[in-house]
Short mmCIF file of C-alpha atoms and ligand atoms in Angstrom, two decimals:
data_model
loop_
_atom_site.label_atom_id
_atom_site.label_comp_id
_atom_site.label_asym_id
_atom_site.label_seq_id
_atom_site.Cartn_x
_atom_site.Cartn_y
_atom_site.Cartn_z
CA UNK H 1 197.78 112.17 136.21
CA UNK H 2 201.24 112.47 137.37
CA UNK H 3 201.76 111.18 140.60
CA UNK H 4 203.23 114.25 143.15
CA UNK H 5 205.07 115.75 140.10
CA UNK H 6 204.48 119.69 139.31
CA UNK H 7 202.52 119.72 135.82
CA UNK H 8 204.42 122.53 133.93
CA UNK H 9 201.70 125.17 132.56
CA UNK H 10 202.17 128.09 131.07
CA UNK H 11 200.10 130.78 128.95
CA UNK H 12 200.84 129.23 125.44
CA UNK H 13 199.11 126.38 126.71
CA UNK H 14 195.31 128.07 127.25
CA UNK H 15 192.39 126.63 125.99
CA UNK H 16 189.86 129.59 127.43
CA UNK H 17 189.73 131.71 130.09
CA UNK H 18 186.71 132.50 132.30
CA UNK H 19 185.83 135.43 135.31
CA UNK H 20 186.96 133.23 137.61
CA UNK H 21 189.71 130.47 136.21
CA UNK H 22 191.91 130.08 133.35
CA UNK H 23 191.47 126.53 131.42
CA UNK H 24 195.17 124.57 130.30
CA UNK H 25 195.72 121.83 128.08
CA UNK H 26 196.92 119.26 129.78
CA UNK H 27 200.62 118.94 129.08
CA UNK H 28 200.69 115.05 129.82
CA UNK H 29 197.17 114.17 128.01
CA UNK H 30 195.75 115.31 125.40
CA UNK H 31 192.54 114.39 126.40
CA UNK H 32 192.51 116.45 129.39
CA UNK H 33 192.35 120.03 130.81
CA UNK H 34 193.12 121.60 133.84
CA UNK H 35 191.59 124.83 135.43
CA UNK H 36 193.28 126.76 137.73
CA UNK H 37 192.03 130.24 139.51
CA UNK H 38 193.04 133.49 138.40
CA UNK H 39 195.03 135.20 140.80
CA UNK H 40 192.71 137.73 142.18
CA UNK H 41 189.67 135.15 142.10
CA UNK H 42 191.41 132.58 144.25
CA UNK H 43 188.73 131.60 146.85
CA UNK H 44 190.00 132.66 149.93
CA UNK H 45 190.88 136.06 148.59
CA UNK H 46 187.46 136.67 146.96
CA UNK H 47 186.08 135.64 150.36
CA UNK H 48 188.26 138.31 152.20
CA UNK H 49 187.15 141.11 149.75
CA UNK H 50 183.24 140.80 151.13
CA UNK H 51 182.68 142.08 154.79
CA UNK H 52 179.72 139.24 155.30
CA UNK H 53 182.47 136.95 153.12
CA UNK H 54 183.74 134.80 156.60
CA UNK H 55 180.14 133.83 157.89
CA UNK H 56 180.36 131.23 154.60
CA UNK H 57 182.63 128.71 154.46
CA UNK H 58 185.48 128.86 151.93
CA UNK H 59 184.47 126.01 149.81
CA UNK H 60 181.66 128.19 148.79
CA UNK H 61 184.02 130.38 147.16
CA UNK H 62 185.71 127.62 145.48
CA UNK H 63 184.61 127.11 141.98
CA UNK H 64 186.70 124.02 141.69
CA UNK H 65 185.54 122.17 144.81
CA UNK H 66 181.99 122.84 144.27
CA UNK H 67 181.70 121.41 140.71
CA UNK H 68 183.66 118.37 141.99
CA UNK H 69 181.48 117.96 144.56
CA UNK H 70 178.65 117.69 142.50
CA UNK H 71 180.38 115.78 139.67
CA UNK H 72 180.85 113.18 142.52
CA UNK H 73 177.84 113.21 144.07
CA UNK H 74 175.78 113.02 140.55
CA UNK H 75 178.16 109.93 139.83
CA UNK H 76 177.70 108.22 142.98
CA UNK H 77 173.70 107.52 141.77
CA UNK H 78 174.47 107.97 137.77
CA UNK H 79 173.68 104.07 136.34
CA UNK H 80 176.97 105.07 133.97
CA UNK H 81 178.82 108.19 132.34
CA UNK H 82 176.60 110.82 132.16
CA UNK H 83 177.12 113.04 128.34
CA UNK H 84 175.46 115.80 130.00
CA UNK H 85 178.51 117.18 132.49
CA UNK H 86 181.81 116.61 131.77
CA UNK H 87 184.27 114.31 133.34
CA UNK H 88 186.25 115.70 136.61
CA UNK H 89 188.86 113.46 137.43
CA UNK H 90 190.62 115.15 140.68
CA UNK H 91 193.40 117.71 141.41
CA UNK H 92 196.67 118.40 140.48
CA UNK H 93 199.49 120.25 141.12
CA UNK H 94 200.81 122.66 138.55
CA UNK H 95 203.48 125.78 138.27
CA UNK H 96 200.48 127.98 137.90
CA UNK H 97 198.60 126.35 141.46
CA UNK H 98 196.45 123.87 142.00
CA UNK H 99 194.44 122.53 139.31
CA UNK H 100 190.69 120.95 138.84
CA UNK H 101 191.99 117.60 136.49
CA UNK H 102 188.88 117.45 133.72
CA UNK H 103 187.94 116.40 130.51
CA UNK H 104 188.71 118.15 127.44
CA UNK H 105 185.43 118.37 125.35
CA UNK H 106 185.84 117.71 122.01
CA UNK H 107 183.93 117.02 119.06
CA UNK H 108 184.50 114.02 116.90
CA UNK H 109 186.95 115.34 114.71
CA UNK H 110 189.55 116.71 117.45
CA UNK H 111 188.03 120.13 117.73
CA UNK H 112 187.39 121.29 121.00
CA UNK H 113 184.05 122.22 121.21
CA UNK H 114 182.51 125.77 121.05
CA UNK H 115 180.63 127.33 123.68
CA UNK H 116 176.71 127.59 123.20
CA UNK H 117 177.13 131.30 122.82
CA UNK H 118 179.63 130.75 119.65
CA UNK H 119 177.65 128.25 118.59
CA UNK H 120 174.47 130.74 118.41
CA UNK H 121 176.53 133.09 116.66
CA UNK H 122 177.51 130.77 113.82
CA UNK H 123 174.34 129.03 113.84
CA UNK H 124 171.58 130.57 114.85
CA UNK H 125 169.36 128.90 117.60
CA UNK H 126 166.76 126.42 115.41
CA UNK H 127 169.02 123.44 116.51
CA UNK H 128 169.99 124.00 119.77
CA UNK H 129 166.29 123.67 121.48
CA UNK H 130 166.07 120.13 121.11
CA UNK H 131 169.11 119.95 122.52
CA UNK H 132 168.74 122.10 125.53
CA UNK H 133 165.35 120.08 126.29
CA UNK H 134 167.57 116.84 126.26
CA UNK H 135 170.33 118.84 128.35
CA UNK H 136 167.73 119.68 131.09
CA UNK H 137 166.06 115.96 131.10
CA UNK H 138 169.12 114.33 131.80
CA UNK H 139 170.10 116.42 134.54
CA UNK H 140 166.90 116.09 136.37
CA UNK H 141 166.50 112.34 135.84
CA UNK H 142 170.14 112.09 137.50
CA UNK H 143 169.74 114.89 140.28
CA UNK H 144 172.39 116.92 139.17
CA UNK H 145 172.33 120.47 140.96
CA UNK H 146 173.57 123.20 138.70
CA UNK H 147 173.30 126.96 139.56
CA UNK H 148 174.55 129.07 136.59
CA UNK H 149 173.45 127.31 133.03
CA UNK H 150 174.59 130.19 131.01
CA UNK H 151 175.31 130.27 127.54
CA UNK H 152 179.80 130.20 128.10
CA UNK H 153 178.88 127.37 130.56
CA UNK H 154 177.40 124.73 128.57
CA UNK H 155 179.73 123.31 125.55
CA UNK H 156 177.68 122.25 122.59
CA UNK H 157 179.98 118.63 121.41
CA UNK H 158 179.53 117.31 118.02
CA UNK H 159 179.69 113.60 117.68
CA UNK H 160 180.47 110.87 115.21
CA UNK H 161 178.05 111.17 112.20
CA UNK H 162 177.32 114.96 113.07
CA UNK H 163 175.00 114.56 115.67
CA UNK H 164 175.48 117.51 118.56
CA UNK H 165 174.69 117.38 122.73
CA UNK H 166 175.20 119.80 124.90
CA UNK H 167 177.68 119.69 127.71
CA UNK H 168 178.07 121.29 130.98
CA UNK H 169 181.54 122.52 132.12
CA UNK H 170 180.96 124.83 134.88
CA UNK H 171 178.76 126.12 137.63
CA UNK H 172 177.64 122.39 138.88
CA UNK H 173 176.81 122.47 143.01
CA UNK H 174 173.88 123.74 144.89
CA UNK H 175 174.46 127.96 145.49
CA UNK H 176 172.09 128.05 148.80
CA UNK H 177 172.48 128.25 152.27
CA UNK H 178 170.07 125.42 152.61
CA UNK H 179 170.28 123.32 149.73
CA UNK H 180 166.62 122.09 149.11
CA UNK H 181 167.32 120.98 145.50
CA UNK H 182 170.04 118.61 146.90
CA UNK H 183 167.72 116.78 149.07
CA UNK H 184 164.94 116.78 146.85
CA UNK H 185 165.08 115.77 143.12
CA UNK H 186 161.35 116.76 142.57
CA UNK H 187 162.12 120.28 144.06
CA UNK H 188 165.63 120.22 141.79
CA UNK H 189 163.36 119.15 138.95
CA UNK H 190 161.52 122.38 139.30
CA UNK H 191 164.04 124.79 139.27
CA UNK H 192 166.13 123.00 136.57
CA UNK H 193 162.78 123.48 134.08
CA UNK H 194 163.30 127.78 135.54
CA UNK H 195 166.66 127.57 134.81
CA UNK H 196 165.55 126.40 131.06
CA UNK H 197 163.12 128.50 130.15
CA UNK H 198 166.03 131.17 131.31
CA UNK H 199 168.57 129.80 129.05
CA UNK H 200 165.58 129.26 126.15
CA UNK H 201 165.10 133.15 126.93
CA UNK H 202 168.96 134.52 127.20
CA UNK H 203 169.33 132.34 123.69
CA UNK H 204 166.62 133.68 121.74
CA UNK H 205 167.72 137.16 122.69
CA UNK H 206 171.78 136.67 121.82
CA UNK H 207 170.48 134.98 118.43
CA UNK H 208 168.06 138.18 117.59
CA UNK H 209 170.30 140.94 119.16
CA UNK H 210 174.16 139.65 119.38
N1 ATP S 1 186.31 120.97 129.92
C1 ATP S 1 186.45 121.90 128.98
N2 ATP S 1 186.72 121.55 127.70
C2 ATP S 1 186.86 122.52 126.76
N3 ATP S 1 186.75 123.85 126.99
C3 ATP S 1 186.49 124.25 128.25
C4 ATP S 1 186.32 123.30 129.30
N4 ATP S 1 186.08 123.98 130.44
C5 ATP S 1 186.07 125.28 130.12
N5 ATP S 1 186.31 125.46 128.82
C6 ATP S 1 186.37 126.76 128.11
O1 ATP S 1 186.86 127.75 129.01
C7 ATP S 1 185.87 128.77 129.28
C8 ATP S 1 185.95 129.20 130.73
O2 ATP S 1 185.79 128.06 131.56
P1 ATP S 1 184.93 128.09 132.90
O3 ATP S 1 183.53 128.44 132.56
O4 ATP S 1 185.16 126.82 133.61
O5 ATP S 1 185.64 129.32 133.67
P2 ATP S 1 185.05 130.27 134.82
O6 ATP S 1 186.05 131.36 135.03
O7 ATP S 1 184.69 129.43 136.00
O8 ATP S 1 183.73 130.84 134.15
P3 ATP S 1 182.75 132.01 134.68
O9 ATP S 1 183.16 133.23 133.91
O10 ATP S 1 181.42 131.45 134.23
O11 ATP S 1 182.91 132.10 136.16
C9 ATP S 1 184.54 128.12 128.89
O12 ATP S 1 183.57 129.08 128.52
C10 ATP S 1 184.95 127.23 127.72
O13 ATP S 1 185.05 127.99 126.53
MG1 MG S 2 182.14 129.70 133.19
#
């Protein structure tokens, strides 16, 4: 990162863009990205939109907080890098706002990697079940909290000698009031394995009806 100095960004410089944030190459390293809110979907304006939006605190609204939260709190017990989320590294300051600092997932060759829903289109799903078994192991074994495992969520990496793992690069943190899957990693366990069969579900239907 760049000590206090305003990262220049602008729209030739997208990666991706989400609902909620737009992703930017990293204009300093390549091996970077940086994800800063859409205007309309900044947090404190989405919380000013909903009439109930005040009795929750604005870092419930914030995307960027809550999966570096998590990335930090997953790390803090992690016995080394987890493959399974991606790298968050901080925040930055950039002409387009503040930034989330994270990794740029690529594959082995440069590329960055597709989404699982591209990846379904191009492939079909036969490969991907191993993988999303191994996804949803490691993230219970390390007590990471994700709410939204959807198929433009989770990046699917290809590795040196062709081998492929899946990769989460948004929705990490715990979505409830009172966060029983934080405290307990049986309980997160549980509702990871839901969250699977979901995913298993929402795949075989994209791969059968687009
Ligand atoms: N670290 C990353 N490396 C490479 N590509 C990424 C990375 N993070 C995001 N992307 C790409 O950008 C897209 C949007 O990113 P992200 O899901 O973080 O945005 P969002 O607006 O929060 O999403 P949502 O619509 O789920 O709210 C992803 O689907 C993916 O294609
Ligand atoms: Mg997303």
């Amino acid at each position: 990162m760049s000590g206090d100095s305003i990262l220049a960004i602008d729209d030739s410089m997208l990666v991706d863009a989400g609902t909620r944030r737009k992703i930017y190459r990293h204009p300093e390293d390549d091996d970077k990205i940086l994800k800063v809110f859409w205007e309309d979907q900044m947090p404190a304006r989405r919380r000013a939109r909903l009439w109930y939006g005040r009795f929750k605190s604005l870092r419930r609204y914030d995307d960027n907080e809550l999966d570096y939260l998590q990335y930090r709190r997953a790390m803090k017990h992690a016995p080394g890098p987890l493959g399974c989320i991606y790298t968050i590294f901080g925040y930055a300051e950039t002409t387009q706002g503040r930034a989330l600092v994270g990794e740029h997932v690529r594959n082995a060759d440069g590329g960055t990697s597709v989404t699982l829903r591209r990846f379904l289109q191009d492939h079909g799903p036969a490969k991907i079940f191993p993988l999303v078994d191994d996804l949803f192991e490691e993230l219970a074994a390390n007590h990471v909290v994700t709410k939204d495992p959807h198929l433009e969520n989770i990046l699917v990496r290809e590795l040196e000698g062709g081998a492929l793992r899946l990769v989460i690069i948004d929705g990490l943190g715990d979505p409830n009031f009172i966060p029983f899957a934080t405290w307990s990693k049986r309980l997160n366990r549980k509702k990871l394995m839901r969250k699977k069969q979901t995913l298993i579900r929402k795949a075989q239907l994209f791969a059968e009806f687009g």
